């Protein structure tokens, strides 16, 4: 691994990743990869996750292509230095902020969107002019193999490398010195990544998860709201998505109506036998399958199931399941569910939900369905999350103008669009001065006299008038 | 003016339990929501300004006591600079707090979105000893402006200043939400075990690693403002006046600011062989002009660092390279401005950050070689270059990496609120000053809003090829294709 990193560093130091042309060539290569190898990508996603074709296309390929095209369109602007004003204290100087690549970066991606979560950071790292190693998740082995086999055919392998593997290889990678580590995955491993990065003072971006709550008001267009929420939950890898709704909070009085609407919508989407529906992803592995069934089998939980509960261990399928009023300290309410189980928590009045949410670790996203503007304002002000969406779910991930990332337990750092470019850049301030305005009185330097002190005060105060007065010895003190 | 505080705060004995309860109080204060309001933040910043004005003499006094700083230096580098930053924050606070409206692509219609900044929560600021007022209060300004509660742990190596802050801050600021906790490594360790929403650390790389490792346990984001060997490249300048001004600026940055104990001070000079003698003469002249009276220079902070610097000078080869100065005064903890010409590159003086008044001058065949020299070493906090050559300037910016680059001056980046201040690589990560401070302590939360009015049926299963095709068009923002497909007038195509 050390040799690999050294080679990449040598390549980076030749300066070949700096020019606009190189970065564009890489991104065009990635775009070609997505166009020419669409079939292989879809196959890999099907093998790894049984992801429905439309979902796979939509959430992984389409989004990645859009992100790549957006970066190609905007790159020239992003690379341009930004002129900023300078102040009187640094009078007669020009200032600008120049973005530069960090160097050699490590991207570790997750298994649930194994394609997109590798491509998205890759685009940011390339656009910013870095060399990199990509380590796709071993829990999605076909997609990982896809990258190892095909990516080298489309990009400059002297600067972009794919390393496959599990815990051993990842640990070895984490021991090397990187200029940035971009990690998508769980909080548990996020801690390990950050601790390893600390040894080399490497900055990190951690895209983690959390329990994304959905607060459901009764004053909504129920059919549309439930459909949007349902597609965000079960239409996103069957709930195995960091921004999928994790649990719902609604009023005791509204809950029955909500449950009915959910049942209807689920039947509409997935038919009478959801376990047979081709439009639902399977659970990624038997470990996760067991983890989820453990939630359902915990004491006192089975009677809370109001819809679904069916499972097919052989095919690792779990049907969309809705639960009502599980205890707040049950397993299913403790950790991120990451699956097709949807608990509904009820409260007396909707405002109580804000405190409930804030008493838990900060989620990656928080959602509210309501037409009540005041409630909406309060929600935005009071609830801390990586992102907030009103009257819809998960959409913000598709918008390249919005920073995508967590806060607190859900992570640190943001990306997508220009934020990806920034995530892999160092914004270097460049100040340029002349010699013309060196004050003869040279107030900056010792020996320090009272007069000099006055002048300094004026300068630092930023007041032109006071400065002139001070320079001429006219001051009020 | 009434202070927005809940109770009177006085001296308290701080045991481990006391420490935890102090931090818990800060969290309660934050959870109550009081730090989020514009009025609270404004009142705290105004109170800070009053502190800086009313306690100015006390501050100048403790800076003299801890570091031997002359009043004017102390004002210029710390008290005055912080006051300027508070003014800037007060002026811009409303603007910084305002949500930032965004434009969104048509396909997302009807969606409206904005980025809403919110505080992170309870933050820990650990500052360093060399600018004990500035490095404590600058981050604090950002933390307060962003609406956080904060705990400040000033450096125990500047004890008079630490004592001053522990005494004065609670008297002016909201002592439930803003705390000063004094102590050394043990107290720092205890604080680092707790869960913070952000840690802002200024200090050495060694301790930076410890801080980040501790933060990793709680997934706490950190900013590390570290150091490095900041070089000053000295190209030949035509006019003799420019030369003098440039040398003055270098001397000011090396010896005039905490006697070289500054993260952005000039660590060493790079100059070409022929020019070195002239440079040395100019430097000697400026040293005489500015620093004849050692009252106008700071002191080494303590015996440990004094000894460290003496040890550097004691090495035979290093001692042989001294061309000016070199005398030390153990009682005063003073070392006079010292110039060395080409000390060995493998000795500590050229492998570690000097943080003292020793100025190595490294000569090169041609000045352009300075770029390679710098590239071969860890990324510094700043690269200074004195040159008029525009091509050379461009090469320096493009071919080196550092926190920032300053042409033809020194230290000014510290007082410029419009540029980000921070390191890269071994010199740290995270930036502050001005709005960058506000952002550093904020969570920039995107908020998207949709209405129920427009709804696309093709968003939902059961899936079919037509829905897939409609979505392809939408993602390409191909509205015409979308409409045709929707109306059945366009065939499905598998071309992307």
CSV table of N, CA, C and O in Angstrom, one decimal, chain A residues 13 38 54 57-58 62 65 85 97 100 102 191 194 198-199 202 228 231 269 279 362 376-377 380-381 383-392 399 402-403 426-435 438 444-448 457 460, chain B residues 36 56 72 75-76 80 102 104 118 120 209 212 216-217 219-220 241-242 249 290-291 296 375 379 388 397 400-409 412 418 431 443 445-451 454-455 459-463 472 496:
chain,number,residue,atom,x,y,z
A,13,UNK,N,2.9,15.0,-7.8
A,13,UNK,CA,3.9,16.1,-7.7
A,13,UNK,C,4.4,16.5,-9.0
A,13,UNK,O,5.0,17.5,-9.2
A,38,UNK,N,-23.3,0.8,-19.0
A,38,UNK,CA,-24.5,0.9,-18.3
A,38,UNK,C,-25.0,-0.6,-17.9
A,38,UNK,O,-25.4,-0.9,-16.8
A,54,UNK,N,-35.4,0.5,-12.5
A,54,UNK,CA,-35.7,1.9,-12.5
A,54,UNK,C,-34.9,2.6,-11.4
A,54,UNK,O,-34.3,3.7,-11.6
A,57,UNK,N,-31.2,2.7,-12.1
A,57,UNK,CA,-30.9,3.8,-13.1
A,57,UNK,C,-31.0,5.2,-12.5
A,57,UNK,O,-30.2,6.0,-12.6
A,58,UNK,N,-32.2,5.4,-11.8
A,58,UNK,CA,-32.5,6.7,-11.3
A,58,UNK,C,-31.5,7.1,-10.3
A,58,UNK,O,-31.0,8.2,-10.3
A,62,UNK,N,-28.2,7.8,-13.2
A,62,UNK,CA,-28.7,9.1,-13.6
A,62,UNK,C,-28.1,10.2,-12.7
A,62,UNK,O,-27.6,11.2,-13.2
A,65,UNK,N,-24.4,10.7,-13.4
A,65,UNK,CA,-24.2,11.4,-14.7
A,65,UNK,C,-24.5,12.8,-14.6
A,65,UNK,O,-23.7,13.7,-15.1
A,85,UNK,N,-12.2,41.8,-1.3
A,85,UNK,CA,-11.7,43.1,-0.9
A,85,UNK,C,-10.7,43.0,0.2
A,85,UNK,O,-10.8,42.1,1.1
A,97,UNK,N,-8.6,34.4,-3.2
A,97,UNK,CA,-8.6,33.0,-2.7
A,97,UNK,C,-8.5,32.1,-3.8
A,97,UNK,O,-9.3,32.1,-4.8
A,100,UNK,N,-6.7,25.0,-4.5
A,100,UNK,CA,-5.7,24.1,-5.0
A,100,UNK,C,-6.1,22.7,-4.4
A,100,UNK,O,-6.7,22.6,-3.4
A,102,UNK,N,-5.8,19.1,-2.6
A,102,UNK,CA,-5.1,18.7,-1.3
A,102,UNK,C,-3.9,17.8,-1.6
A,102,UNK,O,-3.0,17.8,-0.9
A,191,UNK,N,-15.6,6.5,13.3
A,191,UNK,CA,-14.7,6.8,14.5
A,191,UNK,C,-13.3,6.2,14.2
A,191,UNK,O,-12.3,6.9,14.5
A,194,UNK,N,-11.5,8.4,11.6
A,194,UNK,CA,-11.1,9.7,12.1
A,194,UNK,C,-9.9,9.5,13.0
A,194,UNK,O,-8.9,10.3,13.0
A,198,UNK,N,-6.2,11.0,12.4
A,198,UNK,CA,-5.6,11.9,13.4
A,198,UNK,C,-4.1,11.7,13.5
A,198,UNK,O,-3.3,12.7,13.7
A,199,UNK,N,-3.6,10.5,13.3
A,199,UNK,CA,-2.2,10.2,13.4
A,199,UNK,C,-1.4,11.0,12.4
A,199,UNK,O,-0.2,11.4,12.6
A,202,UNK,N,-4.7,14.3,9.1
A,202,UNK,CA,-5.4,14.3,7.9
A,202,UNK,C,-6.9,14.7,8.1
A,202,UNK,O,-7.6,14.2,8.9
A,228,UNK,N,-45.2,10.2,-1.3
A,228,UNK,CA,-43.8,10.7,-1.3
A,228,UNK,C,-43.0,10.1,-0.2
A,228,UNK,O,-41.8,9.7,-0.4
A,231,UNK,N,-42.2,6.4,-1.1
A,231,UNK,CA,-41.2,6.1,-2.1
A,231,UNK,C,-39.8,6.5,-1.5
A,231,UNK,O,-38.8,5.9,-1.9
A,269,UNK,N,-48.2,0.2,-4.6
A,269,UNK,CA,-46.8,0.2,-5.1
A,269,UNK,C,-46.4,-1.2,-5.4
A,269,UNK,O,-45.8,-1.6,-6.4
A,279,UNK,N,-40.1,-4.8,-7.6
A,279,UNK,CA,-39.8,-3.4,-7.3
A,279,UNK,C,-39.2,-3.1,-6.0
A,279,UNK,O,-39.1,-1.9,-5.6
A,362,UNK,N,-28.1,13.9,16.2
A,362,UNK,CA,-28.6,14.6,15.1
A,362,UNK,C,-28.6,13.8,13.8
A,362,UNK,O,-27.6,13.1,13.5
A,376,UNK,N,-43.9,24.9,10.3
A,376,UNK,CA,-42.7,24.7,9.5
A,376,UNK,C,-41.6,25.6,9.9
A,376,UNK,O,-40.4,25.1,10.0
A,377,UNK,N,-41.8,26.9,10.2
A,377,UNK,CA,-40.8,27.8,10.7
A,377,UNK,C,-40.2,27.3,12.0
A,377,UNK,O,-38.9,27.2,12.1
A,380,UNK,N,-37.9,24.3,11.3
A,380,UNK,CA,-36.6,24.7,10.7
A,380,UNK,C,-35.7,25.3,11.7
A,380,UNK,O,-34.5,25.0,11.8
A,381,UNK,N,-36.3,26.1,12.6
A,381,UNK,CA,-35.5,26.7,13.6
A,381,UNK,C,-35.0,25.8,14.7
A,381,UNK,O,-33.9,25.9,15.2
A,383,UNK,N,-35.1,22.1,14.8
A,383,UNK,CA,-34.5,20.8,14.6
A,383,UNK,C,-33.2,20.9,13.9
A,383,UNK,O,-33.1,21.5,12.9
A,384,UNK,N,-32.2,20.3,14.5
A,384,UNK,CA,-30.8,20.3,13.9
A,384,UNK,C,-30.6,19.0,13.2
A,384,UNK,O,-30.8,18.0,13.7
A,385,UNK,N,-30.3,19.1,11.9
A,385,UNK,CA,-30.0,18.0,11.1
A,385,UNK,C,-29.1,18.4,10.0
A,385,UNK,O,-28.8,19.5,9.7
A,386,UNK,N,-28.6,17.4,9.2
A,386,UNK,CA,-27.8,17.7,8.1
A,386,UNK,C,-28.5,18.4,7.0
A,386,UNK,O,-28.0,19.3,6.4
A,387,UNK,N,-29.8,18.1,6.9
A,387,UNK,CA,-30.6,18.8,5.9
A,387,UNK,C,-32.1,18.7,6.3
A,387,UNK,O,-32.5,17.8,7.0
A,388,UNK,N,-32.9,19.6,5.8
A,388,UNK,CA,-34.3,19.6,6.1
A,388,UNK,C,-35.1,19.7,4.8
A,388,UNK,O,-34.8,20.5,4.0
A,389,UNK,N,-36.2,18.9,4.7
A,389,UNK,CA,-37.0,18.9,3.6
A,389,UNK,C,-38.5,19.0,4.1
A,389,UNK,O,-38.9,18.2,5.0
A,390,UNK,N,-39.2,19.9,3.5
A,390,UNK,CA,-40.6,20.1,3.9
A,390,UNK,C,-41.5,19.5,2.8
A,390,UNK,O,-41.3,19.9,1.6
A,391,UNK,N,-42.4,18.6,3.2
A,391,UNK,CA,-43.4,18.1,2.2
A,391,UNK,C,-42.8,17.2,1.1
A,391,UNK,O,-43.4,17.0,0.1
A,392,UNK,N,-41.6,16.7,1.4
A,392,UNK,CA,-41.1,15.7,0.5
A,392,UNK,C,-39.9,15.0,1.2
A,392,UNK,O,-39.6,15.4,2.3
A,399,UNK,N,-30.1,17.5,-5.7
A,399,UNK,CA,-29.9,18.9,-6.1
A,399,UNK,C,-28.4,19.3,-5.9
A,399,UNK,O,-27.9,19.4,-4.8
A,402,UNK,N,-27.4,22.2,-3.4
A,402,UNK,CA,-27.5,22.1,-1.9
A,402,UNK,C,-26.4,21.3,-1.4
A,402,UNK,O,-26.0,20.2,-1.9
A,403,UNK,N,-25.7,21.7,-0.3
A,403,UNK,CA,-24.7,20.9,0.4
A,403,UNK,C,-25.3,19.7,1.0
A,403,UNK,O,-26.3,19.8,1.7
A,426,UNK,N,-8.0,23.0,-1.1
A,426,UNK,CA,-7.6,23.9,0.0
A,426,UNK,C,-7.8,25.3,-0.6
A,426,UNK,O,-7.3,25.6,-1.7
A,427,UNK,N,-8.5,26.2,0.1
A,427,UNK,CA,-8.7,27.5,-0.3
A,427,UNK,C,-7.5,28.4,0.2
A,427,UNK,O,-7.5,28.7,1.4
A,428,UNK,N,-6.6,28.7,-0.7
A,428,UNK,CA,-5.4,29.4,-0.3
A,428,UNK,C,-5.5,30.9,-0.5
A,428,UNK,O,-5.8,31.3,-1.6
A,429,UNK,N,-5.4,31.6,0.6
A,429,UNK,CA,-5.4,33.1,0.5
A,429,UNK,C,-4.1,33.6,-0.1
A,429,UNK,O,-3.0,33.1,0.3
A,430,UNK,N,-4.2,34.5,-1.1
A,430,UNK,CA,-3.0,35.1,-1.6
A,430,UNK,C,-3.1,36.6,-1.5
A,430,UNK,O,-4.0,37.2,-2.1
A,431,UNK,N,-2.2,37.2,-0.8
A,431,UNK,CA,-2.3,38.7,-0.6
A,431,UNK,C,-1.0,39.3,-1.2
A,431,UNK,O,0.1,38.7,-1.0
A,432,UNK,N,-1.2,40.3,-2.0
A,432,UNK,CA,-0.1,40.9,-2.6
A,432,UNK,C,0.0,42.4,-2.3
A,432,UNK,O,-1.0,43.1,-2.4
A,433,UNK,N,1.1,42.8,-1.7
A,433,UNK,CA,1.3,44.3,-1.4
A,433,UNK,C,2.3,44.9,-2.2
A,433,UNK,O,3.1,44.3,-2.9
A,434,UNK,N,2.4,46.2,-2.2
A,434,UNK,CA,3.4,47.0,-2.8
A,434,UNK,C,4.3,47.7,-1.8
A,434,UNK,O,4.1,47.4,-0.6
A,435,UNK,N,5.2,48.5,-2.2
A,435,UNK,CA,6.0,49.2,-1.3
A,435,UNK,C,5.7,50.7,-1.2
A,435,UNK,O,6.2,51.4,-0.3
A,438,UNK,N,4.4,52.5,2.3
A,438,UNK,CA,5.0,52.3,3.6
A,438,UNK,C,5.1,53.7,4.3
A,438,UNK,O,5.7,54.6,3.8
A,444,UNK,N,4.5,50.6,12.4
A,444,UNK,CA,4.5,49.2,12.7
A,444,UNK,C,5.6,48.7,13.5
A,444,UNK,O,5.6,47.7,14.2
A,445,UNK,N,6.7,49.5,13.5
A,445,UNK,CA,7.9,48.9,14.0
A,445,UNK,C,8.4,49.7,15.3
A,445,UNK,O,8.1,50.8,15.5
A,446,UNK,N,9.1,49.0,16.1
A,446,UNK,CA,9.7,49.6,17.2
A,446,UNK,C,10.8,50.6,16.7
A,446,UNK,O,11.2,50.5,15.6
A,447,UNK,N,11.4,51.5,17.5
A,447,UNK,CA,11.0,51.7,18.9
A,447,UNK,C,9.6,52.3,18.9
A,447,UNK,O,9.2,53.1,18.1
A,448,UNK,N,8.8,51.8,19.9
A,448,UNK,CA,7.4,52.1,19.9
A,448,UNK,C,7.2,53.4,20.7
A,448,UNK,O,7.5,53.5,21.9
A,457,UNK,N,-3.7,52.5,16.3
A,457,UNK,CA,-5.1,52.4,16.7
A,457,UNK,C,-6.0,52.9,15.6
A,457,UNK,O,-7.0,52.2,15.3
A,460,UNK,N,-6.0,50.3,12.8
A,460,UNK,CA,-6.7,49.0,13.1
A,460,UNK,C,-8.2,49.3,13.2
A,460,UNK,O,-9.0,48.5,12.9
B,36,UNK,N,-29.2,31.2,20.7
B,36,UNK,CA,-29.5,31.3,19.3
B,36,UNK,C,-29.9,32.6,18.8
B,36,UNK,O,-29.8,32.9,17.6
B,56,UNK,N,-8.2,47.1,28.9
B,56,UNK,CA,-7.1,47.2,28.0
B,56,UNK,C,-5.8,47.2,28.8
B,56,UNK,O,-4.9,46.4,28.5
B,72,UNK,N,2.8,48.4,22.9
B,72,UNK,CA,2.4,48.7,21.5
B,72,UNK,C,2.3,47.4,20.7
B,72,UNK,O,1.3,47.2,20.0
B,75,UNK,N,-0.8,45.6,21.9
B,75,UNK,CA,-2.0,46.2,21.3
B,75,UNK,C,-2.2,45.8,19.9
B,75,UNK,O,-3.2,45.4,19.4
B,76,UNK,N,-1.1,46.1,19.1
B,76,UNK,CA,-1.1,45.8,17.7
B,76,UNK,C,-1.5,44.4,17.4
B,76,UNK,O,-2.3,44.1,16.5
B,80,UNK,N,-5.8,45.2,20.0
B,80,UNK,CA,-6.4,46.0,18.9
B,80,UNK,C,-7.0,45.1,17.8
B,80,UNK,O,-8.1,45.3,17.3
B,102,UNK,N,-31.3,30.0,-2.5
B,102,UNK,CA,-30.7,29.4,-3.7
B,102,UNK,C,-31.6,29.3,-4.9
B,102,UNK,O,-32.8,29.2,-4.7
B,104,UNK,N,-32.8,26.9,-7.9
B,104,UNK,CA,-32.9,25.5,-8.2
B,104,UNK,C,-33.3,25.2,-9.6
B,104,UNK,O,-34.0,25.9,-10.2
B,118,UNK,N,-26.9,27.3,11.5
B,118,UNK,CA,-27.3,27.1,12.9
B,118,UNK,C,-26.1,26.8,13.7
B,118,UNK,O,-25.1,26.3,13.2
B,120,UNK,N,-23.5,24.9,16.2
B,120,UNK,CA,-23.3,23.5,16.4
B,120,UNK,C,-23.7,23.0,17.8
B,120,UNK,O,-24.1,21.9,18.0
B,209,UNK,N,-2.6,16.1,17.3
B,209,UNK,CA,-3.0,14.6,17.1
B,209,UNK,C,-3.8,14.1,18.2
B,209,UNK,O,-4.7,13.4,18.1
B,212,UNK,N,-7.3,15.5,18.1
B,212,UNK,CA,-8.2,14.9,17.0
B,212,UNK,C,-8.5,13.4,17.4
B,212,UNK,O,-9.6,13.0,17.1
B,216,UNK,N,-12.3,12.0,17.8
B,216,UNK,CA,-12.8,10.9,17.0
B,216,UNK,C,-13.7,10.0,17.7
B,216,UNK,O,-14.7,9.5,17.2
B,217,UNK,N,-13.5,9.9,19.0
B,217,UNK,CA,-14.4,9.0,19.8
B,217,UNK,C,-15.8,9.5,19.8
B,217,UNK,O,-16.8,8.7,19.9
B,219,UNK,N,-16.9,11.6,17.3
B,219,UNK,CA,-17.2,12.1,15.9
B,219,UNK,C,-17.3,13.6,16.0
B,219,UNK,O,-18.1,14.2,15.3
B,220,UNK,N,-16.5,14.3,16.8
B,220,UNK,CA,-16.5,15.7,17.0
B,220,UNK,C,-15.7,16.3,15.9
B,220,UNK,O,-14.5,16.0,15.7
B,241,UNK,N,15.2,51.5,-1.8
B,241,UNK,CA,14.1,51.8,-0.8
B,241,UNK,C,13.3,50.6,-0.6
B,241,UNK,O,13.0,50.2,0.5
B,242,UNK,N,12.9,49.9,-1.7
B,242,UNK,CA,12.1,48.7,-1.6
B,242,UNK,C,12.8,47.7,-0.8
B,242,UNK,O,12.2,47.0,0.1
B,249,UNK,N,10.1,44.7,6.9
B,249,UNK,CA,8.9,43.8,7.1
B,249,UNK,C,9.3,42.4,7.6
B,249,UNK,O,8.6,41.9,8.4
B,290,UNK,N,15.6,49.1,14.9
B,290,UNK,CA,14.4,48.8,15.6
B,290,UNK,C,14.6,48.3,17.0
B,290,UNK,O,13.8,48.6,17.9
B,291,UNK,N,15.6,47.4,17.1
B,291,UNK,CA,15.6,46.6,18.3
B,291,UNK,C,16.8,46.9,19.2
B,291,UNK,O,17.2,46.1,20.1
B,296,UNK,N,11.8,46.8,23.8
B,296,UNK,CA,10.8,46.7,22.7
B,296,UNK,C,10.6,45.3,22.1
B,296,UNK,O,10.0,45.2,21.0
B,375,UNK,N,9.0,22.8,-1.5
B,375,UNK,CA,8.1,21.7,-1.8
B,375,UNK,C,8.6,20.4,-1.2
B,375,UNK,O,7.9,19.5,-0.9
B,379,UNK,N,4.0,21.3,4.4
B,379,UNK,CA,3.3,22.5,4.0
B,379,UNK,C,3.3,23.5,5.2
B,379,UNK,O,2.7,23.2,6.2
B,388,UNK,N,9.2,41.3,-7.4
B,388,UNK,CA,8.3,42.0,-8.3
B,388,UNK,C,8.1,41.2,-9.5
B,388,UNK,O,7.3,41.6,-10.3
B,397,UNK,N,2.7,30.6,-6.4
B,397,UNK,CA,1.3,30.2,-6.1
B,397,UNK,C,0.9,28.9,-6.6
B,397,UNK,O,0.3,28.1,-5.9
B,400,UNK,N,3.6,25.6,-5.2
B,400,UNK,CA,3.8,25.3,-3.8
B,400,UNK,C,2.4,25.3,-3.1
B,400,UNK,O,1.4,25.8,-3.7
B,401,UNK,N,2.4,24.6,-1.9
B,401,UNK,CA,1.1,24.6,-1.2
B,401,UNK,C,1.4,25.1,0.2
B,401,UNK,O,2.4,24.7,0.9
B,402,UNK,N,0.5,26.0,0.7
B,402,UNK,CA,0.7,26.5,2.1
B,402,UNK,C,-0.7,27.0,2.5
B,402,UNK,O,-1.6,27.1,1.7
B,403,UNK,N,-0.8,27.4,3.8
B,403,UNK,CA,-2.0,28.0,4.3
B,403,UNK,C,-2.4,29.2,3.4
B,403,UNK,O,-3.5,29.3,2.9
B,404,UNK,N,-1.4,30.1,3.3
B,404,UNK,CA,-1.6,31.2,2.4
B,404,UNK,C,-0.3,31.7,1.8
B,404,UNK,O,0.8,31.2,2.2
B,405,UNK,N,-0.3,32.6,0.9
B,405,UNK,CA,0.9,33.2,0.3
B,405,UNK,C,0.8,34.7,0.4
B,405,UNK,O,-0.3,35.3,0.1
B,406,UNK,N,1.8,35.3,0.9
B,406,UNK,CA,1.9,36.8,1.0
B,406,UNK,C,3.0,37.3,0.2
B,406,UNK,O,4.2,36.9,0.4
B,407,UNK,N,2.7,38.3,-0.7
B,407,UNK,CA,3.8,38.9,-1.5
B,407,UNK,C,4.2,40.2,-0.9
B,407,UNK,O,3.3,41.1,-0.7
B,408,UNK,N,5.5,40.4,-0.7
B,408,UNK,CA,6.0,41.7,-0.3
B,408,UNK,C,5.6,42.3,1.0
B,408,UNK,O,5.6,43.5,1.2
B,409,UNK,N,5.1,41.4,1.9
B,409,UNK,CA,4.9,41.9,3.2
B,409,UNK,C,4.8,40.7,4.1
B,409,UNK,O,4.9,39.5,3.7
B,412,UNK,N,0.4,40.4,7.6
B,412,UNK,CA,-0.9,41.2,7.4
B,412,UNK,C,-2.1,40.3,7.2
B,412,UNK,O,-3.2,40.7,7.4
B,418,UNK,N,-11.2,39.4,5.3
B,418,UNK,CA,-11.9,38.9,4.1
B,418,UNK,C,-11.3,37.6,3.6
B,418,UNK,O,-11.8,37.0,2.6
B,431,UNK,N,-10.5,26.8,8.8
B,431,UNK,CA,-10.1,28.2,8.6
B,431,UNK,C,-11.0,29.1,9.4
B,431,UNK,O,-12.1,28.8,9.8
B,443,UNK,N,-23.4,25.0,11.5
B,443,UNK,CA,-23.9,23.9,10.6
B,443,UNK,C,-24.7,24.6,9.5
B,443,UNK,O,-25.7,25.3,9.8
B,445,UNK,N,-27.2,24.4,7.2
B,445,UNK,CA,-28.3,23.4,7.0
B,445,UNK,C,-29.2,23.7,5.8
B,445,UNK,O,-29.8,24.8,5.7
B,446,UNK,N,-29.2,22.9,4.7
B,446,UNK,CA,-30.0,23.2,3.6
B,446,UNK,C,-31.5,22.8,3.9
B,446,UNK,O,-31.8,21.8,4.6
B,447,UNK,N,-32.4,23.7,3.5
B,447,UNK,CA,-33.8,23.5,3.8
B,447,UNK,C,-34.5,23.6,2.5
B,447,UNK,O,-34.5,24.7,1.8
B,448,UNK,N,-35.2,22.5,2.1
B,448,UNK,CA,-36.0,22.5,0.8
B,448,UNK,C,-37.5,22.5,1.1
B,448,UNK,O,-37.9,21.9,2.1
B,449,UNK,N,-38.2,23.2,0.3
B,449,UNK,CA,-39.7,23.2,0.6
B,449,UNK,C,-40.4,22.8,-0.7
B,449,UNK,O,-40.1,23.3,-1.8
B,450,UNK,N,-41.4,21.9,-0.6
B,450,UNK,CA,-42.2,21.6,-1.7
B,450,UNK,C,-43.7,21.8,-1.4
B,450,UNK,O,-44.1,21.9,-0.2
B,451,UNK,N,-44.4,22.0,-2.4
B,451,UNK,CA,-45.9,22.1,-2.2
B,451,UNK,C,-46.5,20.8,-2.7
B,451,UNK,O,-45.9,20.0,-3.3
B,454,UNK,N,-48.0,20.2,-7.5
B,454,UNK,CA,-47.6,19.5,-8.7
B,454,UNK,C,-47.0,18.1,-8.3
B,454,UNK,O,-46.2,18.0,-7.4
B,455,UNK,N,-47.5,17.1,-8.9
B,455,UNK,CA,-47.1,15.7,-8.5
B,455,UNK,C,-46.9,14.9,-9.8
B,455,UNK,O,-47.7,14.9,-10.7
B,459,UNK,N,-43.0,9.1,-10.6
B,459,UNK,CA,-42.0,8.9,-9.5
B,459,UNK,C,-42.2,7.6,-8.8
B,459,UNK,O,-41.3,7.1,-8.1
B,460,UNK,N,-43.4,7.0,-9.0
B,460,UNK,CA,-43.7,5.9,-8.1
B,460,UNK,C,-43.8,4.5,-8.8
B,460,UNK,O,-44.2,4.5,-10.0
B,461,UNK,N,-43.6,3.4,-8.1
B,461,UNK,CA,-43.8,2.1,-8.7
B,461,UNK,C,-45.3,1.9,-8.8
B,461,UNK,O,-46.1,2.7,-8.2
B,462,UNK,N,-45.8,0.8,-9.5
B,462,UNK,CA,-45.0,-0.2,-10.2
B,462,UNK,C,-44.3,0.5,-11.4
B,462,UNK,O,-44.8,1.4,-12.1
B,463,UNK,N,-43.0,0.0,-11.6
B,463,UNK,CA,-42.2,0.6,-12.6
B,463,UNK,C,-42.5,0.0,-14.0
B,463,UNK,O,-42.8,-1.1,-14.1
B,472,UNK,N,-35.5,9.8,-17.4
B,472,UNK,CA,-34.3,10.1,-18.1
B,472,UNK,C,-34.3,11.5,-18.6
B,472,UNK,O,-33.4,12.3,-18.5
B,496,UNK,N,-28.5,6.9,-23.5
B,496,UNK,CA,-28.6,7.8,-22.4
B,496,UNK,C,-28.2,9.2,-22.8
B,496,UNK,O,-28.1,10.1,-22.1
